[in-house]
C-alpha cells in the first residue's frame, strides 16, 4: 500500500483537532515547518511543534531524526507552514519516505487559517528544541539530549552511569550511547544538567564531561548544599567528603538564558521529592525530573529526607500556572503500571496533566493529594542503588576516594558505605 498525503483546509484541520482533543490524549500532533522568525511575528497553532524547513533542506538526516523523535507515527499528524508549499513537501516526505500513517497538509497554511479567523497563539518564548530520549531500563530513567537544531548547541539531562552491584562494577555503557548520538550529528554539548541529586542511579555527568571536547558545564540546583549536609550525617562522613568543586554552575529559581538560536530557557524550583529539585523549561519542552510522572502514574515519591508532599503540590501548581498548556513535559522516570498494556512513555503535554494526572489534576486539593501520596509512599521500599547513588552523586559524580591497602598490596580499592541496623 502506498501511503499518501491528504490535503485538509484550515477549518477542517481545526475541527479535526477539536474532535480528537489536543489535551485528552496524544492522538493528534501538529507540526509547524516555518522558520523561527515567522513564529515570533505571526504566532502559531496551539501546541504545534516546530521543525524548520531550512533544516529539511540543509541537513536531511537531522531533520528526519528530529521529526521521528517528535511524532508518534500512529497519530494523526497535521503539518502546516505559511502558505502550504513547504508543508506540502514535508508531508509527502513523511508519508512516502518515513511511513507516517495519517498525514495531512494544511492547504493555504497559516495565511488561510488567519483569514478564516481560527485561533492563533502568540509566541511565548516557546520555540521547539529537538529532544532525543535514551531510556535506561535498569533504573527506568529517561536521559535526554536536547538540541537546538539550527545551531546544534546541546544539553544532556540526567545521564546514567551503569552500576552492577553483583560484579561491583561501575561502567559507562549507557553514557556511551549518548556520546554516539552526539558524535553522529556533530552536536555541541555546552551543559550537562542533573535535575536533582538522584537516589536511584549514579550520574554520568563527570564521565561525559571528560569525554566531550566542548567542555560542558555541570549544572545542578543550588540547594544541593542542603542535601549534602543531610547525608554527611547519614553516612557519618567528615564535611570534606562532599565538595562542591565538580559542580560548575549552581542553578537558582528564575535563572534564564538562551540555548543556541533563540531557544529561551528558564528554571523554577520544584522541591517535594528532594529540597534541591529544579525544573527546566527549554523552549516548549520542560524537564521536570522527579515531580510529575506520566498521568496514569501521578507523581514522584515525597518520603525521602527533606521531601514533602505539600511542597510537591505547590511545585506542580507552579508549573500549571506558569507554563503554557502546550508545554511538552518530559519526566525523569517511567514505571508503566503492571495492569496497563503500554510500554515506556516519557512525554505528554501540560494540558493533559491538568486534566488527567491521576494524583494531581488541576482540581485536586492539597489535602487530597497529600493523603494519596502518603498512602502510596508507605508501600514503597527504598531504591536498590540508593547508597552508591547518593555517595557518588553528592561527590559531584565522582567515586569515593581510593583506600590504600593496609596489607601492603599495590592496588588501592574503592568502597561505598552501607548503613545497617539490627531490628528485633
Ligand atoms: C558551542 O556553543 C557555544 C555556545 O553557543 C559556542 O561558544 C561555541 O563556539 C560552540 N562550539 C562549536 C564548536 O560550535
Ligand atoms: C489549559 O488547559 C486546562 C485543562 O486542560 C484548561 O482548564 C485551561 O483553561 C487551559 N488554559 C488555557 C490558557 O487555555
XYZ file of C-alpha atoms and ligand atoms in Angstrom:
452
model
C 0.000 0.000 0.000
C 1.338 3.430 -0.898
C 0.775 5.944 1.827
C -0.381 9.295 0.570
C -0.735 12.779 1.920
C -4.214 14.101 2.427
C -4.982 17.770 1.886
C -7.028 19.456 4.568
C -8.407 23.003 4.759
C -7.659 25.078 7.873
C -11.276 24.807 9.007
C -11.280 21.033 8.593
C -7.926 20.825 10.399
C -9.282 22.902 13.264
C -12.381 20.703 13.539
C -10.290 17.532 13.449
C -8.029 18.864 16.250
C -11.092 19.777 18.352
C -12.634 16.381 17.704
C -9.516 14.442 18.692
C -8.870 16.779 21.631
C -5.460 18.379 21.986
C -5.336 17.675 25.712
C -7.303 14.458 26.012
C -4.549 12.219 24.735
C -1.874 12.154 22.134
C -3.848 11.187 19.050
C -3.167 14.386 17.135
C 0.136 16.133 16.580
C 0.634 19.401 14.754
C 3.938 20.169 13.058
C 4.942 23.695 12.026
C 7.747 23.783 9.441
C 8.185 27.564 9.282
C 11.312 29.409 10.403
C 11.514 30.771 13.941
C 11.262 34.437 12.994
C 7.922 33.702 11.288
C 6.580 32.183 14.504
C 7.693 35.196 16.519
C 5.948 37.551 14.080
C 2.753 35.694 13.229
C 2.216 33.294 16.154
C 1.339 29.622 15.746
C -1.338 26.984 16.153
C -1.590 25.990 19.820
C 0.591 23.048 20.896
C 2.254 22.729 17.492
C 5.928 21.730 17.409
C 8.359 23.398 15.087
C 10.989 21.748 12.870
C 12.182 24.415 10.420
C 12.071 23.697 6.700
C 15.558 25.212 6.292
C 16.894 22.189 8.199
C 14.988 19.862 5.844
C 16.998 21.457 3.037
C 20.386 21.751 4.765
C 20.560 18.622 6.934
C 18.004 15.957 5.954
C 19.456 13.431 8.389
C 18.972 15.646 11.402
C 15.550 16.875 10.246
C 14.397 13.280 9.889
C 15.746 12.219 13.277
C 14.073 15.205 14.942
C 10.746 14.556 13.210
C 10.779 10.895 14.183
C 11.583 11.777 17.811
C 8.754 14.334 17.916
C 5.993 12.461 16.212
C 4.123 9.314 17.004
C 3.801 7.631 13.598
C 0.409 6.226 14.536
C -1.034 9.607 15.495
C -2.905 11.914 13.166
C -0.203 14.333 12.008
C -1.177 17.757 10.698
C 1.606 19.721 9.001
C 1.482 23.418 8.153
C 3.600 26.381 7.085
C 2.704 29.875 5.902
C 1.111 29.035 2.547
C 1.090 25.227 2.293
C 4.057 24.882 -0.066
C 6.818 23.866 2.391
C 4.430 21.738 4.449
C 3.335 20.010 1.230
C 6.908 18.891 0.581
C 7.444 17.727 4.180
C 4.065 15.928 4.320
C 4.889 13.984 1.169
C 8.287 13.071 2.616
C 6.776 11.990 5.972
C 4.163 9.788 4.296
C 6.157 8.337 1.422
C 9.663 8.076 2.853
C 9.097 7.806 6.594
C 5.887 5.790 6.586
C 3.784 8.106 8.743
C 0.278 6.649 8.668
C -2.120 9.548 8.742
C -0.603 12.781 7.439
C -2.457 15.938 6.461
C -1.127 19.026 4.721
C -2.942 22.242 5.612
C -3.683 23.885 2.241
C -3.365 27.647 2.325
C -1.306 27.349 5.534
C -1.401 29.850 8.360
C -2.357 32.606 5.897
C -5.684 30.903 5.195
C -6.029 29.855 8.867
C -5.773 33.540 9.824
C -8.208 34.637 7.080
C -10.676 32.077 8.452
C -10.302 33.700 11.901
C -9.238 30.467 13.580
C -7.395 30.832 16.919
C -3.704 31.750 16.898
C -1.368 31.523 19.860
C 1.148 34.330 20.135
C 4.818 33.491 20.619
C 5.630 32.877 24.312
C 9.349 32.015 24.461
C 8.393 28.581 23.213
C 10.499 27.588 20.222
C 10.930 23.828 19.927
C 14.201 22.103 20.757
C 14.822 18.618 19.384
C 14.578 16.150 22.267
C 16.127 12.717 21.865
C 15.461 10.216 24.652
C 17.674 7.312 25.642
C 15.756 5.231 28.162
C 17.869 3.337 30.710
C 15.872 0.248 31.635
C 17.749 -0.939 34.731
C 16.645 2.123 36.741
C 13.781 3.182 34.402
C 15.467 6.556 33.894
C 14.865 8.851 30.920
C 18.058 10.542 29.739
C 17.567 13.462 27.406
C 19.671 15.042 24.710
C 18.201 18.465 23.981
C 19.391 20.198 20.825
C 18.808 23.475 19.066
C 18.518 22.043 15.578
C 19.652 25.316 13.975
C 22.969 25.861 15.839
C 23.449 22.264 17.146
C 24.078 23.550 20.662
C 23.022 20.769 23.030
C 22.319 19.957 26.676
C 22.409 16.490 28.228
C 19.931 15.955 31.053
C 20.083 13.264 33.763
C 22.650 10.872 32.230
C 23.168 7.494 33.913
C 26.321 5.577 34.797
C 25.680 1.831 34.927
C 26.182 0.094 38.242
C 26.273 -3.636 38.753
C 26.200 -4.467 42.481
C 26.919 -8.172 41.994
C 30.046 -7.578 39.923
C 30.864 -4.449 41.992
C 31.469 -2.547 38.763
C 30.574 0.919 37.558
C 30.744 1.442 33.808
C 29.660 3.940 31.127
C 27.700 1.553 28.895
C 24.627 3.779 28.680
C 26.587 7.035 28.623
C 28.409 5.777 25.537
C 25.059 5.671 23.720
C 24.703 9.371 24.477
C 28.183 10.029 23.046
C 27.274 8.058 19.907
C 24.253 10.279 19.314
C 26.300 13.437 19.930
C 29.039 12.314 17.539
C 26.658 11.072 14.862
C 25.101 14.504 14.467
C 28.163 16.588 15.394
C 26.396 18.216 18.360
C 27.989 20.905 20.528
C 27.263 19.964 24.163
C 27.542 23.009 26.435
C 25.677 21.861 29.563
C 25.084 18.649 31.472
C 22.170 19.085 33.840
C 21.111 16.915 36.761
C 17.552 17.900 37.671
C 18.371 16.854 41.261
C 20.638 14.604 43.322
C 19.439 11.215 42.136
C 18.982 8.441 44.691
C 18.365 5.605 42.276
C 21.239 5.855 39.794
C 24.763 7.248 39.511
C 25.177 10.364 37.395
C 27.343 10.102 34.274
C 27.958 13.871 34.250
C 31.668 13.709 35.077
C 32.364 10.850 32.672
C 30.639 12.710 29.822
C 32.354 15.978 30.667
C 35.721 14.259 30.356
C 34.789 12.670 27.038
C 33.407 15.775 25.376
C 35.879 18.227 23.805
C 33.314 21.048 24.144
C 33.912 21.051 27.942
C 30.259 21.382 29.035
C 29.381 22.827 32.449
C 27.801 20.518 35.006
C 24.672 22.219 36.417
C 22.632 21.319 39.490
C 20.226 23.168 41.833
C 21.961 25.324 44.454
C 20.145 23.527 47.285
C 22.470 20.580 46.695
C 24.373 22.013 49.686
C 21.464 21.143 51.987
C 21.235 17.630 50.620
C 24.970 17.177 51.167
C 24.594 18.195 54.846
C 21.779 15.715 55.430
C 23.706 12.809 54.000
C 27.090 13.620 55.546
C 25.325 12.880 58.830
C 23.516 9.837 57.478
C 26.785 8.287 56.229
C 28.874 9.545 59.146
C 31.310 11.248 56.794
C 33.547 14.268 57.516
C 32.492 17.604 55.940
C 35.345 17.324 53.439
C 33.850 14.152 51.894
C 31.392 16.033 49.685
C 32.858 19.057 47.961
C 31.272 21.470 45.514
C 34.194 21.719 43.111
C 32.761 19.404 40.462
C 29.512 21.311 40.115
C 30.313 24.065 37.619
C 27.102 26.001 37.975
C 24.594 26.161 40.833
C 21.237 26.939 39.290
C 18.652 29.072 41.088
C 14.968 29.781 40.601
C 14.301 32.397 37.908
C 17.666 31.890 36.188
C 17.240 32.382 32.442
C 19.485 32.005 29.422
C 19.327 31.054 25.743
C 20.037 27.724 24.059
C 21.575 28.239 20.616
C 19.481 30.283 18.233
C 16.690 31.904 20.272
C 15.510 28.979 22.406
C 14.615 30.571 25.730
C 15.492 28.634 28.915
C 14.135 29.254 32.418
C 14.284 27.491 35.747
C 11.826 27.026 38.592
C 12.493 25.428 41.963
C 10.263 22.367 42.344
C 11.054 20.824 45.749
C 8.968 17.946 47.084
C 10.848 14.808 46.087
C 14.055 16.419 47.400
C 14.768 20.010 48.510
C 17.118 20.590 45.555
C 14.820 19.587 42.670
C 14.726 22.116 39.824
C 12.643 22.024 36.639
C 13.978 23.400 33.395
C 11.824 24.856 30.662
C 13.763 24.844 27.391
C 11.583 26.468 24.763
C 8.328 24.479 24.553
C 9.805 21.469 26.383
C 10.146 21.093 30.153
C 12.363 18.661 32.025
C 10.764 18.088 35.368
C 12.896 15.290 36.854
C 11.090 13.586 39.719
C 7.941 15.705 40.060
C 5.177 14.840 37.597
C 5.319 11.310 36.198
C 3.126 10.124 33.315
C -0.562 10.896 34.006
C -1.517 7.257 34.732
C 1.169 7.088 37.444
C 0.907 10.515 39.079
C 3.973 11.976 40.751
C 7.316 11.061 42.259
C 7.506 9.961 45.893
C 7.940 12.524 48.673
C 9.226 10.419 51.582
C 12.988 10.905 51.264
C 14.812 13.057 53.862
C 13.904 16.668 53.024
C 10.950 15.554 50.871
C 7.445 16.984 51.332
C 4.137 16.197 49.644
C 2.872 19.723 50.420
C 5.877 21.182 48.605
C 5.347 18.799 45.684
C 1.774 20.016 45.372
C 2.891 23.657 45.362
C 5.700 22.910 42.872
C 3.364 21.223 40.392
C 0.796 24.001 40.693
C 3.598 26.446 39.921
C 4.098 24.614 36.601
C 0.340 24.598 35.984
C 0.257 28.347 36.500
C 3.483 29.476 34.798
C 3.800 27.273 31.727
C 1.561 27.181 28.636
C -0.732 24.141 28.248
C 1.137 23.091 25.125
C 4.434 22.624 27.059
C 5.838 19.152 26.456
C 6.500 17.632 29.881
C 9.445 15.195 29.880
C 9.505 13.107 33.066
C 12.535 11.688 34.896
C 11.345 8.091 35.084
C 8.581 5.889 33.829
C 7.233 2.818 35.580
C 4.285 1.597 33.477
C 1.656 0.136 35.811
C 1.615 -3.677 35.720
C -2.075 -3.574 34.843
C -1.585 -1.403 31.753
C -0.502 -2.677 28.373
C 1.518 0.393 27.491
C 5.287 0.428 27.048
C 7.568 3.121 28.432
C 6.478 6.683 27.710
C 8.178 9.839 28.872
C 6.307 12.823 27.470
C 2.872 14.335 27.421
C 1.542 17.897 27.346
C 0.983 20.003 30.447
C -2.683 20.419 29.445
C -3.069 16.631 29.616
C -1.687 16.517 33.158
C -4.103 19.238 34.248
C -6.996 17.099 33.070
C -5.829 13.543 33.544
C -2.953 13.237 36.046
C -4.267 10.612 38.408
C -2.834 12.123 41.600
C -2.767 15.829 40.853
C -5.059 17.158 38.164
C -5.982 20.836 38.223
C -8.976 20.269 40.517
C -7.498 18.146 43.285
C -6.966 19.862 46.652
C -3.677 19.804 48.546
C -5.172 17.654 51.315
C -6.424 15.052 48.875
C -3.054 14.914 47.139
C -1.062 14.682 50.383
C -3.262 11.817 51.567
C -2.898 9.908 48.278
C 0.847 10.471 48.156
C 1.477 9.455 51.781
C -0.551 6.284 51.416
C 1.361 5.333 48.307
C 4.758 6.209 49.838
C 4.047 3.944 52.812
C 4.078 0.982 50.401
C 7.388 1.818 48.670
C 10.809 0.432 49.502
C 13.991 2.461 49.078
C 15.617 2.358 45.629
C 18.007 -0.568 45.153
C 21.038 1.610 44.391
C 20.397 4.352 46.936
C 23.722 4.116 48.811
C 26.135 4.173 45.867
C 23.915 6.744 44.107
C 23.914 9.260 46.945
C 27.561 8.789 47.877
C 28.674 9.295 44.276
C 26.200 11.971 43.196
C 26.827 14.120 46.273
C 30.527 13.996 45.444
C 29.678 15.696 42.175
C 29.607 12.346 40.354
C 32.997 11.039 41.468
C 33.545 7.679 43.143
C 34.745 7.888 46.771
C 38.475 8.337 47.295
C 40.571 5.158 46.901
C 41.747 3.484 50.085
C 45.393 2.400 50.162
C 45.833 -1.259 51.069
C 46.556 -1.981 54.758
C 48.059 -5.302 53.666
C 50.819 -3.833 51.547
C 49.106 -4.570 48.213
C 49.856 -2.238 45.337
C 46.281 -1.619 44.144
C 44.094 0.695 46.192
C 40.377 -0.103 46.398
C 37.198 1.944 46.451
C 34.286 1.366 48.832
C 30.704 2.511 49.311
C 29.263 2.639 52.834
C 26.022 0.819 53.631
C 24.284 1.802 56.887
C 22.726 -1.099 58.708
C 20.908 -1.724 61.985
C 19.636 -4.740 63.894
C 15.884 -4.907 64.339
C 14.404 -7.256 66.972
C 29.318 25.694 21.065
O 28.375 26.622 21.594
C 28.961 27.660 22.351
C 27.852 28.481 22.967
O 26.997 28.969 21.993
C 29.892 28.488 21.467
O 30.513 29.489 22.248
C 30.930 27.573 20.850
O 31.726 28.299 19.947
C 30.260 26.411 20.126
N 31.284 25.477 19.673
C 31.257 24.962 18.450
C 32.348 24.010 18.122
O 30.395 25.240 17.647
C -5.292 24.845 29.892
O -5.887 23.563 29.985
C -6.762 23.415 31.096
C -7.210 21.954 31.173
O -6.931 21.202 30.047
C -7.914 24.396 30.961
O -8.727 24.280 32.089
C -7.372 25.822 30.848
O -8.423 26.724 30.590
C -6.364 25.923 29.716
N -5.725 27.234 29.746
C -5.606 27.993 28.669
C -4.931 29.319 28.850
O -6.019 27.655 27.572
